[in-house]
Short mmCIF file of C-alpha atoms and ligand atoms in Angstrom, two decimals:
data_model
loop_
_atom_site.label_atom_id
_atom_site.label_comp_id
_atom_site.label_asym_id
_atom_site.label_seq_id
_atom_site.Cartn_x
_atom_site.Cartn_y
_atom_site.Cartn_z
CA MET M 1 0.22 -0.13 0.03
CA ILE M 2 1.22 3.69 -0.92
CA GLN M 3 0.91 6.45 0.86
CA GLN M 4 0.05 9.73 -0.52
CA LYS M 5 0.22 9.09 -4.30
CA ASN M 6 -0.14 11.49 -6.35
CA LEU M 7 -3.03 10.82 -9.53
CA LYS M 8 -1.83 13.24 -11.91
CA SER M 9 -0.67 11.11 -14.04
CA LEU M 10 -3.33 8.16 -13.77
CA ASN M 11 -6.53 10.62 -15.12
CA THR M 12 -6.77 12.35 -17.87
CA PHE M 13 -7.73 15.61 -17.19
CA GLY M 14 -4.01 15.85 -15.93
CA ILE M 15 -5.21 17.39 -12.52
CA GLU M 16 -2.99 17.09 -9.65
CA ALA M 17 -4.86 15.41 -6.13
CA PHE M 18 -3.05 13.03 -3.40
CA ALA M 19 -4.72 9.58 -2.59
CA LYS M 20 -4.15 9.02 1.10
CA GLN M 21 -3.47 5.21 0.31
CA PHE M 22 -3.53 3.59 -3.14
CA ILE M 23 -2.80 -0.03 -4.39
CA ASP M 24 -3.02 -1.39 -7.80
CA LEU M 25 -4.20 -5.16 -8.00
CA LYS M 26 -3.13 -7.52 -10.59
CA SER M 27 -4.87 -10.61 -10.65
CA PHE M 28 -8.02 -12.09 -9.56
CA GLU M 29 -7.06 -14.20 -6.69
CA GLU M 30 -4.74 -10.97 -5.45
CA ALA M 31 -7.94 -9.19 -5.67
CA SER M 32 -10.39 -11.68 -3.96
CA VAL M 33 -7.86 -12.31 -1.28
CA PHE M 34 -7.14 -8.60 -0.97
CA PHE M 35 -11.22 -8.05 -0.22
CA LYS M 36 -11.57 -10.19 1.35
CA SER M 37 -8.89 -9.80 4.35
CA GLU M 38 -9.72 -6.21 4.50
CA ASP M 39 -12.17 -4.50 6.38
CA LEU M 40 -13.35 -1.59 3.90
CA SER M 41 -16.76 -0.44 5.21
CA ASP M 42 -15.52 2.23 6.80
CA GLN M 43 -12.97 3.51 4.22
CA ASN M 44 -13.80 6.35 1.44
CA ILE M 45 -12.71 3.93 -1.68
CA LEU M 46 -12.45 4.94 -5.30
CA ILE M 47 -11.52 2.35 -8.30
CA LEU M 48 -9.64 3.33 -10.96
CA GLY M 49 -9.04 2.35 -14.15
CA GLY M 50 -7.90 4.22 -17.03
CA GLY M 51 -8.94 7.80 -14.79
CA SER M 52 -10.79 9.15 -18.20
CA ASN M 53 -13.72 9.72 -16.46
CA LEU M 54 -13.40 11.53 -13.52
CA LEU M 55 -12.65 15.19 -12.10
CA LEU M 56 -10.61 14.91 -9.16
CA THR M 57 -11.93 18.18 -7.21
CA GLN M 58 -10.07 17.67 -4.30
CA ASP M 59 -7.23 15.05 -2.56
CA PHE M 60 -8.95 11.72 -2.02
CA ASN M 61 -8.96 10.83 1.71
CA GLY M 62 -9.21 6.99 1.05
CA LEU M 63 -8.13 4.33 -0.73
CA VAL M 64 -7.21 3.92 -4.33
CA ILE M 65 -7.54 1.23 -6.12
CA GLN M 66 -6.51 0.79 -9.65
CA ASN M 67 -7.53 -1.97 -11.53
CA LEU M 68 -4.86 -3.73 -13.75
CA LEU M 69 -6.06 -7.38 -14.45
CA LYS M 70 -4.89 -8.20 -17.95
CA ASP M 71 -5.98 -11.60 -20.14
CA ILE M 72 -7.97 -12.23 -23.04
CA ALA M 73 -9.47 -15.67 -22.80
CA VAL M 74 -11.60 -17.51 -26.13
CA ILE M 75 -14.35 -18.84 -23.78
CA GLU M 76 -16.47 -20.39 -27.22
CA GLU M 77 -15.77 -20.18 -30.70
CA ASN M 78 -17.94 -21.29 -33.63
CA GLU M 79 -17.99 -20.18 -37.32
CA ASP M 80 -20.25 -17.34 -36.54
CA SER M 81 -19.13 -16.25 -33.15
CA ILE M 82 -16.94 -15.36 -30.62
CA THR M 83 -17.06 -15.25 -27.17
CA LEU M 84 -13.95 -13.33 -25.13
CA LYS M 85 -13.52 -13.07 -21.21
CA VAL M 86 -11.64 -9.83 -21.41
CA GLY M 87 -9.82 -8.72 -18.25
CA ALA M 88 -11.12 -5.32 -16.74
CA GLY M 89 -7.24 -3.84 -16.98
CA GLU M 90 -7.12 -4.09 -20.42
CA ASN M 91 -6.40 -0.92 -22.44
CA TRP M 92 -10.28 -0.66 -24.34
CA HIS M 93 -8.61 0.80 -27.19
CA GLU M 94 -6.30 -2.25 -27.24
CA PHE M 95 -8.73 -4.79 -27.36
CA VAL M 96 -10.89 -3.21 -30.34
CA MET M 97 -7.88 -3.13 -31.77
CA TYR M 98 -7.22 -6.35 -31.33
CA CYS M 99 -10.77 -7.50 -32.53
CA VAL M 100 -10.65 -5.54 -35.61
CA ASN M 101 -7.08 -7.46 -36.48
CA ASN M 102 -8.66 -10.74 -35.50
CA GLY M 103 -12.14 -10.10 -37.63
CA TYR M 104 -14.03 -10.41 -34.72
CA ALA M 105 -16.88 -7.36 -35.34
CA GLY M 106 -19.12 -5.28 -32.99
CA VAL M 107 -16.52 -2.84 -31.24
CA GLU M 108 -15.28 -0.89 -34.61
CA ASN M 109 -17.34 2.06 -33.74
CA LEU M 110 -15.69 2.05 -30.46
CA SER M 111 -12.70 2.59 -31.17
CA LEU M 112 -10.09 5.19 -29.88
CA ILE M 113 -12.09 5.44 -26.85
CA PRO M 114 -9.81 5.88 -23.84
CA GLY M 115 -9.37 3.94 -20.52
CA ASN M 116 -10.25 0.23 -19.48
CA VAL M 117 -12.33 -2.60 -20.63
CA GLY M 118 -13.93 -2.19 -16.60
CA ALA M 119 -15.27 0.79 -16.90
CA SER M 120 -16.74 -0.21 -20.53
CA PRO M 121 -20.28 -1.85 -18.72
CA MET M 122 -20.36 0.70 -15.98
CA GLN M 123 -20.59 3.87 -17.96
CA ASN M 124 -22.26 1.68 -20.96
CA ILE M 125 -19.61 3.64 -23.58
CA GLY M 126 -20.93 4.52 -26.53
CA ALA M 127 -19.92 5.85 -30.56
CA TYR M 128 -21.44 6.44 -33.30
CA GLY M 129 -24.42 4.38 -32.97
CA VAL M 130 -23.02 1.25 -30.92
CA GLU M 131 -23.22 1.11 -26.89
CA VAL M 132 -21.56 -1.91 -25.59
CA LYS M 133 -23.95 -2.77 -23.48
CA ASP M 134 -24.97 -4.98 -27.08
CA LEU M 135 -22.12 -6.83 -26.73
CA ILE M 136 -21.77 -7.75 -22.95
CA SER M 137 -22.77 -11.14 -22.61
CA GLU M 138 -21.70 -11.22 -18.52
CA VAL M 139 -19.87 -8.80 -16.21
CA GLU M 140 -17.70 -10.97 -13.87
CA THR M 141 -17.45 -8.67 -10.46
CA ILE M 142 -15.50 -8.84 -6.69
CA ASN M 143 -17.77 -8.16 -3.79
CA ILE M 144 -16.10 -5.55 -1.97
CA GLU M 145 -17.67 -6.74 1.38
CA ASP M 146 -16.70 -10.35 0.99
CA GLY M 147 -14.45 -10.91 -1.24
CA SER M 148 -16.73 -13.28 -3.11
CA LYS M 149 -17.09 -13.52 -6.80
CA VAL M 150 -20.33 -12.61 -8.36
CA LEU M 151 -21.73 -12.85 -11.91
CA PHE M 152 -24.19 -9.87 -13.30
CA SER M 153 -25.93 -11.31 -16.75
CA ASN M 154 -26.25 -8.01 -19.74
CA GLU M 155 -30.02 -8.02 -18.15
CA ASP M 156 -28.54 -7.87 -14.75
CA CYS M 157 -26.80 -4.45 -15.34
CA GLN M 158 -29.55 -2.75 -16.38
CA PHE M 159 -27.99 -0.54 -18.87
CA ASP M 160 -29.14 2.57 -19.96
CA TYR M 161 -27.46 5.29 -22.17
CA ARG M 162 -24.38 5.84 -20.10
CA SER M 163 -25.07 4.17 -17.28
CA SER M 164 -25.67 1.13 -15.44
CA ILE M 165 -26.27 -0.82 -12.04
CA PHE M 166 -22.75 -0.14 -11.05
CA LYS M 167 -23.13 3.47 -11.64
CA THR M 168 -26.26 4.10 -9.48
CA LYS M 169 -27.92 1.31 -7.17
CA LEU M 170 -24.39 -0.43 -7.04
CA LYS M 171 -22.04 1.68 -6.93
CA ASN M 172 -19.09 1.33 -5.35
CA GLN M 173 -20.03 -1.90 -3.82
CA TYR M 174 -18.50 -4.35 -6.81
CA PHE M 175 -14.83 -4.72 -8.20
CA ILE M 176 -15.01 -5.21 -11.77
CA SER M 177 -12.96 -8.11 -12.70
CA ALA M 178 -13.35 -9.16 -16.32
CA VAL M 179 -16.02 -8.30 -18.80
CA THR M 180 -17.49 -11.07 -21.05
CA PHE M 181 -17.69 -10.19 -24.82
CA ARG M 182 -20.33 -11.67 -27.71
CA LEU M 183 -18.80 -10.89 -31.21
CA SER M 184 -19.82 -11.72 -34.90
CA LYS M 185 -17.35 -13.31 -37.21
CA LYS M 186 -19.76 -11.95 -39.81
CA PRO M 187 -20.02 -8.34 -39.68
CA ALA M 188 -22.96 -5.88 -39.95
CA PHE M 189 -21.18 -2.68 -40.42
CA LYS M 190 -23.15 0.20 -38.16
CA ILE M 191 -22.14 2.95 -41.21
CA GLU M 192 -25.29 4.94 -40.82
CA TYR M 193 -24.08 7.61 -38.74
CA GLY M 194 -23.58 10.53 -41.30
CA ALA M 195 -20.00 11.20 -40.03
CA ILE M 196 -18.90 7.66 -40.79
CA LYS M 197 -20.54 7.72 -44.14
CA SER M 198 -18.97 10.84 -45.17
CA GLN M 199 -15.85 9.95 -43.72
CA LEU M 200 -15.74 6.80 -45.71
CA VAL M 201 -16.63 8.66 -48.50
CA ASN M 202 -13.49 11.04 -48.30
CA MET M 203 -10.99 7.70 -48.10
CA GLY M 204 -12.83 6.38 -51.50
CA ILE M 205 -13.92 3.27 -49.55
CA THR M 206 -17.10 1.93 -51.45
CA ASP M 207 -19.66 -0.39 -49.85
CA ASP M 208 -17.24 -3.48 -51.56
CA GLN M 209 -14.77 -2.79 -49.50
CA LEU M 210 -15.64 -1.67 -46.14
CA SER M 211 -14.35 -3.99 -43.25
CA LEU M 212 -13.37 -3.70 -39.96
CA LYS M 213 -10.52 -2.11 -40.10
CA VAL M 214 -12.06 0.87 -42.41
CA VAL M 215 -14.68 1.57 -40.53
CA SER M 216 -12.10 1.68 -37.49
CA GLU M 217 -10.04 3.82 -39.46
CA ALA M 218 -12.81 6.14 -40.04
CA VAL M 219 -14.02 6.64 -36.40
CA ILE M 220 -10.66 7.13 -35.89
CA THR M 221 -9.97 9.74 -38.24
CA ILE M 222 -13.64 11.75 -37.46
CA ARG M 223 -12.86 11.25 -33.89
CA LYS M 224 -9.18 12.56 -33.94
CA SER M 225 -10.84 15.90 -35.72
CA LYS M 226 -12.99 16.78 -33.19
CA LEU M 227 -11.54 15.53 -29.57
CA PRO M 228 -8.79 16.59 -27.56
CA ASP M 229 -5.98 13.65 -27.56
CA PRO M 230 -5.53 13.71 -23.74
CA LYS M 231 -1.73 13.83 -23.89
CA GLU M 232 -1.48 16.81 -24.95
CA ILE M 233 -4.46 18.44 -23.74
CA GLY M 234 -6.50 17.16 -20.40
CA ASN M 235 -9.71 15.94 -20.70
CA SER M 236 -12.49 13.76 -19.76
CA GLY M 237 -14.53 13.53 -23.04
CA SER M 238 -17.61 14.75 -22.79
CA PHE M 239 -18.76 16.68 -19.67
CA PHE M 240 -22.15 16.00 -19.83
CA LYS M 241 -25.05 13.48 -21.31
CA ASN M 242 -27.00 14.62 -24.03
CA PRO M 243 -30.23 16.16 -22.24
CA ILE M 244 -33.35 14.04 -23.04
CA VAL M 245 -36.59 15.99 -22.69
CA SER M 246 -40.45 15.28 -23.81
CA ASP M 247 -41.97 15.18 -26.93
CA ALA M 248 -43.49 18.75 -25.93
CA THR M 249 -40.40 20.51 -24.53
CA PHE M 250 -39.00 19.20 -28.12
CA GLU M 251 -41.86 20.84 -29.88
CA LYS M 252 -41.81 24.02 -28.13
CA LEU M 253 -37.35 24.41 -28.82
CA LYS M 254 -37.66 23.35 -31.91
CA LYS M 255 -40.51 26.34 -33.25
CA LYS M 256 -37.78 28.97 -31.27
CA TYR M 257 -34.77 26.94 -33.04
CA LYS M 258 -35.21 25.74 -36.26
CA ASP M 259 -31.22 24.31 -36.77
CA MET M 260 -31.43 22.55 -33.41
CA PRO M 261 -30.10 19.15 -33.67
CA ALA M 262 -32.34 16.11 -31.72
CA TYR M 263 -32.60 12.55 -31.99
CA GLN M 264 -35.97 10.92 -31.52
CA LEU M 265 -35.73 8.14 -29.25
CA PRO M 266 -38.05 4.60 -30.04
CA LYS M 267 -40.04 4.74 -26.57
CA GLY M 268 -40.45 8.62 -26.73
CA GLY M 269 -39.18 11.97 -25.88
CA TYR M 270 -35.88 13.45 -27.63
CA LYS M 271 -32.20 13.46 -27.25
CA LEU M 272 -31.03 16.97 -27.62
CA ALA M 273 -27.13 17.76 -28.73
CA ALA M 274 -25.82 18.98 -25.47
CA GLY M 275 -22.54 20.43 -27.59
CA TRP M 276 -24.99 22.12 -29.62
CA LEU M 277 -26.84 24.23 -26.44
CA ILE M 278 -23.42 25.10 -25.09
CA GLU M 279 -22.61 26.14 -27.88
CA LYS M 280 -25.33 28.50 -29.21
CA THR M 281 -25.09 30.02 -24.97
CA GLY M 282 -21.67 30.91 -25.97
CA TRP M 283 -19.22 29.10 -24.21
CA LYS M 284 -17.43 26.73 -27.01
CA GLY M 285 -13.85 28.21 -26.91
CA TYR M 286 -14.01 30.05 -24.03
CA THR M 287 -10.76 29.99 -22.24
CA GLU M 288 -10.26 31.00 -18.25
CA GLY M 289 -6.82 30.78 -16.87
CA GLU M 290 -5.41 27.16 -17.97
CA TYR M 291 -8.80 25.78 -18.54
CA GLY M 292 -12.05 26.33 -20.94
CA VAL M 293 -14.12 24.59 -23.34
CA HIS M 294 -12.66 22.61 -26.40
CA LYS M 295 -12.91 25.12 -29.30
CA LYS M 296 -14.15 22.32 -31.46
CA GLN M 297 -16.62 20.19 -29.03
CA ALA M 298 -18.56 22.23 -26.79
CA LEU M 299 -19.05 19.40 -24.48
CA VAL M 300 -15.78 18.61 -23.64
CA LEU M 301 -14.06 20.79 -20.76
CA VAL M 302 -10.43 21.00 -21.14
CA ASN M 303 -7.49 21.35 -18.94
CA TYR M 304 -4.99 23.46 -20.71
CA GLY M 305 -1.93 22.92 -18.00
CA ASN M 306 -2.38 22.95 -13.95
CA ALA M 307 -6.50 23.88 -13.52
CA SER M 308 -8.00 22.71 -10.15
CA GLY M 309 -10.90 20.34 -10.54
CA LEU M 310 -12.61 22.58 -8.48
CA GLU M 311 -12.32 25.31 -11.03
CA ILE M 312 -13.09 22.57 -14.07
CA TYR M 313 -16.24 21.93 -11.60
CA ASP M 314 -17.30 25.91 -11.38
CA LEU M 315 -17.17 26.46 -14.89
CA SER M 316 -19.29 23.30 -15.44
CA GLU M 317 -21.82 24.85 -12.77
CA ARG M 318 -21.82 28.28 -14.89
CA ILE M 319 -22.79 26.41 -18.24
CA LEU M 320 -25.44 24.24 -16.43
CA GLN M 321 -26.76 27.37 -15.37
CA SER M 322 -26.48 29.22 -18.61
CA VAL M 323 -28.08 26.39 -20.51
CA LYS M 324 -30.86 26.22 -18.09
CA GLN M 325 -31.33 29.84 -18.49
CA LYS M 326 -31.90 30.34 -22.09
CA PHE M 327 -33.40 26.75 -23.21
CA ASP M 328 -35.05 25.79 -19.71
CA VAL M 329 -33.22 22.61 -19.98
CA GLN M 330 -31.08 20.55 -17.02
CA LEU M 331 -27.77 19.30 -17.91
CA GLU M 332 -26.41 16.46 -15.98
CA ARG M 333 -23.04 15.76 -15.46
CA GLU M 334 -21.56 12.78 -17.29
CA VAL M 335 -18.30 12.53 -15.76
CA ASN M 336 -17.78 10.72 -12.37
CA ILE M 337 -17.12 13.91 -9.65
CA ILE M 338 -14.85 12.99 -7.01
P1 LIG E 1 -11.98 5.55 -15.36
O1 LIG E 1 -12.18 6.91 -14.97
O2 LIG E 1 -10.85 4.85 -14.06
O3 LIG E 1 -13.39 5.10 -14.08
C1 LIG E 1 -14.23 5.60 -14.27
C2 LIG E 1 -15.81 5.23 -13.39
O4 LIG E 1 -15.80 3.49 -13.47
C3 LIG E 1 -15.48 5.56 -12.10
O5 LIG E 1 -16.51 5.97 -11.29
C4 LIG E 1 -14.85 4.13 -11.29
O6 LIG E 1 -14.82 3.96 -10.25
C5 LIG E 1 -15.64 3.02 -12.33
N1 LIG E 1 -14.49 2.02 -12.51
C6 LIG E 1 -13.39 1.94 -13.36
N2 LIG E 1 -12.90 0.74 -12.76
C7 LIG E 1 -13.90 -0.47 -12.09
C8 LIG E 1 -13.94 -1.33 -12.45
N3 LIG E 1 -12.56 -2.07 -12.81
N4 LIG E 1 -14.83 -1.61 -11.49
C9 LIG E 1 -15.50 -0.96 -10.72
N5 LIG E 1 -15.92 0.47 -11.32
C10 LIG E 1 -14.68 0.83 -12.10
N6 LIG E 1 -16.73 7.43 -23.58
C11 LIG E 1 -17.88 7.29 -23.93
O7 LIG E 1 -18.40 6.19 -23.79
N7 LIG E 1 -17.66 7.40 -25.61
C12 LIG E 1 -16.63 8.35 -25.96
O8 LIG E 1 -17.09 8.72 -27.29
C13 LIG E 1 -16.09 8.97 -25.48
N8 LIG E 1 -14.86 9.58 -25.69
C14 LIG E 1 -13.93 9.88 -24.75
C15 LIG E 1 -12.92 10.85 -25.42
C16 LIG E 1 -12.01 11.22 -25.25
C17 LIG E 1 -10.96 12.02 -25.32
C18 LIG E 1 -12.11 10.91 -23.47
C19 LIG E 1 -10.84 11.50 -22.46
C20 LIG E 1 -13.06 9.99 -22.72
C21 LIG E 1 -13.61 9.94 -23.72
N9 LIG E 1 -15.19 8.68 -23.08
C22 LIG E 1 -15.86 8.50 -23.71
C23 LIG E 1 -15.18 8.82 -21.97
C24 LIG E 1 -14.28 7.12 -21.08
O9 LIG E 1 -13.38 7.12 -21.69
C25 LIG E 1 -15.25 6.34 -20.63
O10 LIG E 1 -16.10 6.47 -20.05
C26 LIG E 1 -13.98 5.26 -20.50
O11 LIG E 1 -15.00 3.95 -20.14
C27 LIG E 1 -13.70 5.77 -19.16
O12 LIG E 1 -12.61 4.14 -18.85
P2 LIG E 1 -11.59 4.37 -17.26
O13 LIG E 1 -10.92 3.11 -17.53
O14 LIG E 1 -10.32 5.50 -18.06
O15 LIG E 1 -12.25 4.83 -16.10
N1 LIG E 2 -22.37 19.98 -31.95
C1 LIG E 2 -22.59 21.35 -31.99
N2 LIG E 2 -21.51 22.11 -31.12
C2 LIG E 2 -20.46 21.01 -30.32
C3 LIG E 2 -20.54 19.81 -30.63
C4 LIG E 2 -21.54 19.37 -31.10
O1 LIG E 2 -23.35 22.28 -32.62
O2 LIG E 2 -19.61 21.90 -29.95
C5 LIG E 2 -23.79 19.20 -32.40
C6 LIG E 2 -22.99 18.27 -33.93
O3 LIG E 2 -22.90 19.65 -35.06
C7 LIG E 2 -24.17 17.11 -33.80
C8 LIG E 2 -24.36 17.23 -32.66
O4 LIG E 2 -24.06 18.21 -31.53
O5 LIG E 2 -25.37 17.97 -34.71
C9 LIG E 2 -24.07 15.61 -31.69
O6 LIG E 2 -22.40 16.17 -31.87
P1 LIG E 2 -20.99 14.44 -32.21
O7 LIG E 2 -21.45 13.68 -33.00
O8 LIG E 2 -20.00 15.19 -32.11
O9 LIG E 2 -21.74 13.91 -30.83
P2 LIG E 2 -22.08 14.21 -29.24
O10 LIG E 2 -23.48 14.28 -29.32
O11 LIG E 2 -21.17 15.39 -29.21
C10 LIG E 2 -21.75 11.79 -28.22
C11 LIG E 2 -21.17 11.27 -27.04
C12 LIG E 2 -19.70 11.02 -27.47
C13 LIG E 2 -19.92 10.19 -28.44
C14 LIG E 2 -20.32 10.74 -29.72
C15 LIG E 2 -19.98 10.03 -30.91
C16 LIG E 2 -22.55 11.48 -25.22
C17 LIG E 2 -22.51 12.79 -23.91
N3 LIG E 2 -21.53 11.89 -26.01
O12 LIG E 2 -21.24 13.17 -28.47
O13 LIG E 2 -18.83 10.69 -26.16
O14 LIG E 2 -18.28 9.77 -29.14
O15 LIG E 2 -21.63 11.33 -29.30
O16 LIG E 2 -20.89 9.32 -31.16
O17 LIG E 2 -23.10 10.74 -25.62
C18 LIG E 2 -18.26 10.45 -24.13
O18 LIG E 2 -18.82 10.08 -23.82
O19 LIG E 2 -17.26 11.39 -23.40
C19 LIG E 2 -18.13 10.78 -25.67
C20 LIG E 2 -17.09 11.61 -26.08
#
């Protein structure tokens, strides 16, 4: 166990904050023994993956447990599909590249999302028309209270837009140790998302030339054109969720803002684009001190150097209020505030 660990290099916002105690766990056995032997009931704990979906607003007065469990194992395989059990500490994008290179379809639209496999069910990560919930068959966890192994089926996880039971009812109660994915060997390419189609055209790719590799490359190119690389500019991706509003609210707003992007949801209501709402309130590209709102994507808050987590949190509060005032729409933070 390390005391007073600086977390600056372990979060993609690049915020300096110290953990009172820190430990990394490298195998299921090590993790299980650790949780069996430690009584953490009175401890503040934070499970850490790649640190790409957190904002540290203060030093962490508790124990940070970094998940470094690696391994990719084939559980089942036939000519149509493959089932892979992947250690929570595997890097997400490296796992996607492994699938793309081996012809396992499903995750290619989720290329270049930072972070580790273990956090992917937590947040139900998504991009370009795909959510990870559509590929997960099981999540293996360790109960933090007693070290026992607990399996969650896809249904048990209660997946929703950027949410799951691990982020809501069972927050901080289970250490995700591995995720099992069912992938297809017969790709059904999802390229309806406007930007992917036009990027493929730019790349000179015709329908008969589609492959997992070119779809992945198209997604990577689009992402690089608007999202900041955390190695260069600190950030945690979209800071807010895209808000979901009722049909009535949508109709009212659409009358006033004819160019407002919105997606009709199958169950009713509309998902609005938080980036558009934030841009229209004038925040896009706003800079103050060493932090601000990304110039190319208003949904991304950035740390250009040594901003504090509190400064960025305060900026997010001001953005929430502006959007509420102008559109009467309540934004919700997507990033985990610590
Ligand atoms: P962390 O930030 O380490 O943790 C996130 C949360 O999960 C925390 O609450 C943590 O306690 C919990 N957690 C992590 N690991 C475990 C575990 N093993 N067991 C239990 N709890 C755990 N997300 C998208 O969905 N789509 C995108 O397109 C996208 N683009 C991004 C682009 C950029 C540039 C950045 C910086 C982020 C982006 N994100 C995106 C957000 C982020 O990459 C994902 O949420 C990612 O899954 C976080 O993984 P992580 O390992 O870094 O999690
Ligand atoms: N828009 C603006 N101004 C902006 C940003 C966006 O007007 O500054 C408009 C765009 O023109 C477009 C719409 O908003 O009409 C949607 O923009 P975009 O396609 O860039 O996607 P997003 O809704 O901003 C979501 C996810 C991303 C994911 C992309 C691609 C959320 C909160 N964000 O962003 O996920 O990569 O779609 O699928 O759902 C993340 O979760 O961290 C993340 C980056």
